[in-house]
PDB file of C-alpha atoms and ligand atoms in Angstrom:
ATOM      1  CA  UNK A 100       4.801 -13.195  -8.654  1.00  0.00           C
ATOM      2  CA  UNK A 101       2.170 -10.464  -8.870  1.00  0.00           C
ATOM      3  CA  UNK A 102       1.753  -8.022  -6.000  1.00  0.00           C
ATOM      4  CA  UNK A 103      -0.749  -5.181  -5.840  1.00  0.00           C
ATOM      5  CA  UNK A 104      -0.113  -2.095  -3.735  1.00  0.00           C
ATOM      6  CA  UNK A 105      -3.277  -0.112  -2.990  1.00  0.00           C
ATOM      7  CA  UNK A 106      -3.137   3.329  -1.423  1.00  0.00           C
ATOM      8  CA  UNK A 107      -6.284   4.967  -0.141  1.00  0.00           C
ATOM      9  CA  UNK A 108      -7.376   8.544   0.462  1.00  0.00           C
ATOM     10  CA  UNK A 109      -4.877  11.407   0.621  1.00  0.00           C
ATOM     11  CA  UNK A 110      -1.916   9.135  -0.047  1.00  0.00           C
ATOM     12  CA  UNK A 111      -1.615  10.712  -3.500  1.00  0.00           C
ATOM     13  CA  UNK A 112      -0.282  13.707  -1.550  1.00  0.00           C
ATOM     14  CA  UNK A 113       2.692  11.891   0.003  1.00  0.00           C
ATOM     15  CA  UNK A 114       5.724  14.155  -0.052  1.00  0.00           C
ATOM     16  CA  UNK A 115       3.449  17.191   0.129  1.00  0.00           C
ATOM     17  CA  UNK A 116       1.057  16.329   2.934  1.00  0.00           C
ATOM     18  CA  UNK A 117       1.979  16.672   6.651  1.00  0.00           C
ATOM     19  CA  UNK A 118       5.653  15.951   5.982  1.00  0.00           C
ATOM     20  CA  UNK A 119       6.534  15.714   9.672  1.00  0.00           C
ATOM     21  CA  UNK A 120       4.317  12.613   9.884  1.00  0.00           C
ATOM     22  CA  UNK A 121       4.560  11.090   6.407  1.00  0.00           C
ATOM     23  CA  UNK A 122       7.989  12.259   5.190  1.00  0.00           C
ATOM     24  CA  UNK A 123       8.960  14.149   2.075  1.00  0.00           C
ATOM     25  CA  UNK A 124       9.199  11.374  -0.507  1.00  0.00           C
ATOM     26  CA  UNK A 125       6.428  11.105  -3.071  1.00  0.00           C
ATOM     27  CA  UNK A 126       5.057   7.593  -3.606  1.00  0.00           C
ATOM     28  CA  UNK A 127       6.052   7.505  -7.285  1.00  0.00           C
ATOM     29  CA  UNK A 128       9.743   7.912  -6.381  1.00  0.00           C
ATOM     30  CA  UNK A 129       9.505   5.275  -3.681  1.00  0.00           C
ATOM     31  CA  UNK A 130       7.701   2.906  -6.054  1.00  0.00           C
ATOM     32  CA  UNK A 131      10.508   3.247  -8.595  1.00  0.00           C
ATOM     33  CA  UNK A 132      13.023   2.185  -5.905  1.00  0.00           C
ATOM     34  CA  UNK A 133      10.829  -0.755  -4.890  1.00  0.00           C
ATOM     35  CA  UNK A 134      10.473  -1.939  -8.476  1.00  0.00           C
ATOM     36  CA  UNK A 135      14.242  -1.782  -8.982  1.00  0.00           C
ATOM     37  CA  UNK A 136      14.891  -3.651  -5.766  1.00  0.00           C
ATOM     38  CA  UNK A 137      12.352  -6.381  -6.579  1.00  0.00           C
ATOM     39  CA  UNK A 138      12.931  -6.587 -10.307  1.00  0.00           C
ATOM     40  CA  UNK A 139      11.926 -10.266 -10.362  1.00  0.00           C
ATOM     41  CA  UNK A 140       8.336  -9.628  -9.265  1.00  0.00           C
ATOM     42  CA  UNK A 141       5.560  -7.489 -10.708  1.00  0.00           C
ATOM     43  CA  UNK A 142       4.497  -4.674  -8.418  1.00  0.00           C
ATOM     44  CA  UNK A 143       1.256  -3.059  -9.557  1.00  0.00           C
ATOM     45  CA  UNK A 144       0.121   0.203  -8.046  1.00  0.00           C
ATOM     46  CA  UNK A 145      -3.325   1.717  -7.569  1.00  0.00           C
ATOM     47  CA  UNK A 146      -4.389   4.772  -5.597  1.00  0.00           C
ATOM     48  CA  UNK A 147      -7.899   6.049  -5.022  1.00  0.00           C
ATOM     49  CA  UNK A 148      -9.560   8.518  -2.722  1.00  0.00           C
ATOM     50  CA  UNK A 149     -12.878   6.720  -3.217  1.00  0.00           C
ATOM     51  CA  UNK A 150     -13.949   3.858  -0.934  1.00  0.00           C
ATOM     52  CA  UNK A 151     -15.942   1.971  -3.594  1.00  0.00           C
ATOM     53  CA  UNK A 152     -13.061   2.132  -6.078  1.00  0.00           C
ATOM     54  CA  UNK A 153     -10.745   0.520  -3.532  1.00  0.00           C
ATOM     55  CA  UNK A 154     -13.331  -2.244  -3.078  1.00  0.00           C
ATOM     56  CA  UNK A 155     -13.638  -2.704  -6.857  1.00  0.00           C
ATOM     57  CA  UNK A 156      -9.854  -3.044  -7.135  1.00  0.00           C
ATOM     58  CA  UNK A 157      -9.780  -5.652  -4.344  1.00  0.00           C
ATOM     59  CA  UNK A 158     -12.483  -7.642  -6.183  1.00  0.00           C
ATOM     60  CA  UNK A 159     -10.662  -7.315  -9.506  1.00  0.00           C
ATOM     61  CA  UNK A 160      -7.285  -8.633  -8.340  1.00  0.00           C
ATOM     62  CA  UNK A 161      -8.301 -10.582  -5.261  1.00  0.00           C
ATOM     63  CA  UNK A 162      -8.614 -14.001  -6.883  1.00  0.00           C
ATOM     64  CA  UNK A 163      -5.500 -14.167  -9.031  1.00  0.00           C
ATOM     65  CA  UNK A 164      -2.744 -12.074  -7.426  1.00  0.00           C
ATOM     66  CA  UNK A 165      -0.237 -13.369  -4.903  1.00  0.00           C
ATOM     67  CA  UNK A 166      -0.592 -10.575  -2.389  1.00  0.00           C
ATOM     68  CA  UNK A 167      -1.992  -7.140  -1.650  1.00  0.00           C
ATOM     69  CA  UNK A 168      -0.251  -4.411   0.334  1.00  0.00           C
ATOM     70  CA  UNK A 169      -3.033  -2.079   1.440  1.00  0.00           C
ATOM     71  CA  UNK A 170      -2.740   1.314   3.058  1.00  0.00           C
ATOM     72  CA  UNK A 171      -6.398   2.300   3.270  1.00  0.00           C
ATOM     73  CA  UNK A 172      -5.562   5.602   5.010  1.00  0.00           C
ATOM     74  CA  UNK A 173      -8.403   6.866   7.166  1.00  0.00           C
ATOM     75  CA  UNK A 174     -10.776   4.211   5.752  1.00  0.00           C
ATOM     76  CA  UNK A 175      -8.827   1.757   7.910  1.00  0.00           C
ATOM     77  CA  UNK A 176     -10.639   3.193  10.903  1.00  0.00           C
ATOM     78  CA  UNK A 177     -14.099   3.583   9.384  1.00  0.00           C
ATOM     79  CA  UNK A 178     -14.790   1.125   6.558  1.00  0.00           C
ATOM     80  CA  UNK A 179     -16.808  -1.987   7.315  1.00  0.00           C
ATOM     81  CA  UNK A 180     -17.133  -2.362   3.524  1.00  0.00           C
ATOM     82  CA  UNK A 181     -13.371  -2.573   2.842  1.00  0.00           C
ATOM     83  CA  UNK A 182     -13.040  -5.018   5.747  1.00  0.00           C
ATOM     84  CA  UNK A 183     -15.774  -7.168   4.166  1.00  0.00           C
ATOM     85  CA  UNK A 184     -14.063  -6.981   0.748  1.00  0.00           C
ATOM     86  CA  UNK A 185     -10.811  -8.271   2.266  1.00  0.00           C
ATOM     87  CA  UNK A 186     -12.738 -11.145   3.860  1.00  0.00           C
ATOM     88  CA  UNK A 187     -14.417 -11.920   0.515  1.00  0.00           C
ATOM     89  CA  UNK A 188     -11.265 -12.350  -1.583  1.00  0.00           C
ATOM     90  CA  UNK A 189      -8.678 -15.136  -1.696  1.00  0.00           C
ATOM     91  CA  UNK A 190      -5.458 -13.109  -2.043  1.00  0.00           C
ATOM     92  CA  UNK A 191      -3.756 -12.364   1.295  1.00  0.00           C
ATOM     93  CA  UNK A 192      -3.821  -8.695   2.274  1.00  0.00           C
ATOM     94  CA  UNK A 193      -1.267  -6.976   4.497  1.00  0.00           C
ATOM     95  CA  UNK A 194      -2.427  -3.739   6.119  1.00  0.00           C
ATOM     96  CA  UNK A 195       0.304  -1.109   6.224  1.00  0.00           C
ATOM     97  CA  UNK A 196       0.679   2.345   7.714  1.00  0.00           C
ATOM     98  CA  UNK A 197       3.500   4.797   7.269  1.00  0.00           C
ATOM     99  CA  UNK A 198       3.022   6.324  10.715  1.00  0.00           C
ATOM    100  CA  UNK A 199       2.787   4.500  14.006  1.00  0.00           C
ATOM    101  CA  UNK A 200      -0.972   4.867  14.375  1.00  0.00           C
ATOM    102  CA  UNK A 201      -0.756   3.717  18.027  1.00  0.00           C
ATOM    103  CA  UNK A 202       1.260   6.820  18.930  1.00  0.00           C
ATOM    104  CA  UNK A 203      -1.417   9.065  17.447  1.00  0.00           C
ATOM    105  CA  UNK A 204      -5.050   9.985  18.166  1.00  0.00           C
ATOM    106  CA  UNK A 205      -7.167   7.271  19.721  1.00  0.00           C
ATOM    107  CA  UNK A 206      -9.467   6.965  16.697  1.00  0.00           C
ATOM    108  CA  UNK A 207      -6.459   5.694  14.722  1.00  0.00           C
ATOM    109  CA  UNK A 208      -5.892   2.821  17.178  1.00  0.00           C
ATOM    110  CA  UNK A 209      -8.849   0.887  15.812  1.00  0.00           C
ATOM    111  CA  UNK A 210      -8.702  -0.926  12.475  1.00  0.00           C
ATOM    112  CA  UNK A 211     -11.829  -2.371  10.869  1.00  0.00           C
ATOM    113  CA  UNK A 212      -9.598  -4.214   8.390  1.00  0.00           C
ATOM    114  CA  UNK A 213      -6.913  -5.894  10.495  1.00  0.00           C
ATOM    115  CA  UNK A 214      -8.953  -8.918  11.604  1.00  0.00           C
ATOM    116  CA  UNK A 215      -9.344  -9.921   7.941  1.00  0.00           C
ATOM    117  CA  UNK A 216      -5.714  -9.265   7.016  1.00  0.00           C
ATOM    118  CA  UNK A 217      -2.711 -11.558   7.110  1.00  0.00           C
ATOM    119  CA  UNK A 218      -0.998  -9.015   9.366  1.00  0.00           C
ATOM    120  CA  UNK A 219      -0.375  -5.348  10.027  1.00  0.00           C
ATOM    121  CA  UNK A 220       2.804  -3.283   9.646  1.00  0.00           C
ATOM    122  CA  UNK A 221       2.806   0.264  11.002  1.00  0.00           C
ATOM    123  CA  UNK A 222       5.270   2.954  11.905  1.00  0.00           C
ATOM    124  CA  UNK A 223       8.278   2.292   9.685  1.00  0.00           C
ATOM    125  CA  UNK A 224       7.732   5.143   7.256  1.00  0.00           C
ATOM    126  CA  UNK A 225       7.601   4.108   3.605  1.00  0.00           C
ATOM    127  CA  UNK A 226       9.704   1.078   4.557  1.00  0.00           C
ATOM    128  CA  UNK A 227       6.431  -0.417   5.883  1.00  0.00           C
ATOM    129  CA  UNK A 228       5.562  -1.297   2.245  1.00  0.00           C
ATOM    130  CA  UNK A 229       8.898  -3.090   1.666  1.00  0.00           C
ATOM    131  CA  UNK A 230       8.486  -5.053   4.894  1.00  0.00           C
ATOM    132  CA  UNK A 231       5.067  -6.210   3.705  1.00  0.00           C
ATOM    133  CA  UNK A 232       6.505  -7.302   0.347  1.00  0.00           C
ATOM    134  CA  UNK A 233       9.262  -9.219   2.136  1.00  0.00           C
ATOM    135  CA  UNK A 234       6.606 -11.114   4.043  1.00  0.00           C
ATOM    136  CA  UNK A 235       4.646 -11.942   0.881  1.00  0.00           C
ATOM    137  CA  UNK A 236       7.830 -13.172  -0.775  1.00  0.00           C
ATOM    138  CA  UNK A 237       8.548 -15.448   2.149  1.00  0.00           C
ATOM    139  CA  UNK A 238       5.092 -16.988   1.851  1.00  0.00           C
TER     140      UNK A 238
HETATM  141  C1  LIG B 371      -2.084   6.210   7.559  1.00  0.00           C
HETATM  142  C2  LIG B 371      -2.637   6.408   8.973  1.00  0.00           C
HETATM  143  C3  LIG B 371      -4.100   6.783   8.936  1.00  0.00           C
HETATM  144  O1  LIG B 371      -4.598   6.974  10.252  1.00  0.00           O
HETATM  145  C4  LIG B 371      -4.273   8.088   8.171  1.00  0.00           C
HETATM  146  O2  LIG B 371      -5.632   8.438   8.081  1.00  0.00           O
HETATM  147  C5  LIG B 371      -3.632   8.062   6.822  1.00  0.00           C
HETATM  148  C6  LIG B 371      -2.335   7.426   6.682  1.00  0.00           C
HETATM  149  C7  LIG B 371      -0.578   5.932   7.557  1.00  0.00           C
HETATM  150  O3  LIG B 371      -0.071   5.449   6.549  1.00  0.00           O
HETATM  151  O4  LIG B 371       0.129   6.220   8.541  1.00  0.00           O
HETATM  152  O5  LIG B 371      -4.148   8.615   5.867  1.00  0.00           O
HETATM  153  O6  LIG B 371      -2.729   5.079   6.986  1.00  0.00           O
END
């Protein structure tokens, strides 16, 4: 099984950025734990701060992978183009957020991606990614 995690803008600064919201673990450390825990599947990782690069990655893997776990960061709330890319591919995409976006500013309550995703997981810290993988594993 091949799963692709995609992190969008500013998520390269996890562990450094706004720790009270996003925690103090860097994504590389968390990814190592995930890969150990799910040693029987391949977990690929891609991060970009650039909208078009996220779209290119979705196109590249979106016809042959088994699932995508996507935290598009702030693009979640603004990007018609990423929403369209999710609609265009075959691989199911799960939208994840580390924070509970519904407890935060109103502009974070709206997702332009969710309607094209298999589902949305938000508010469980980094565990949101594991919960998404669990779902993909269960079909
Ligand atoms: C986020 C929530 C977004 O609103 C924000 O812009 C992020 C991170 C999250 O994981 O909680 O960059 O996607």
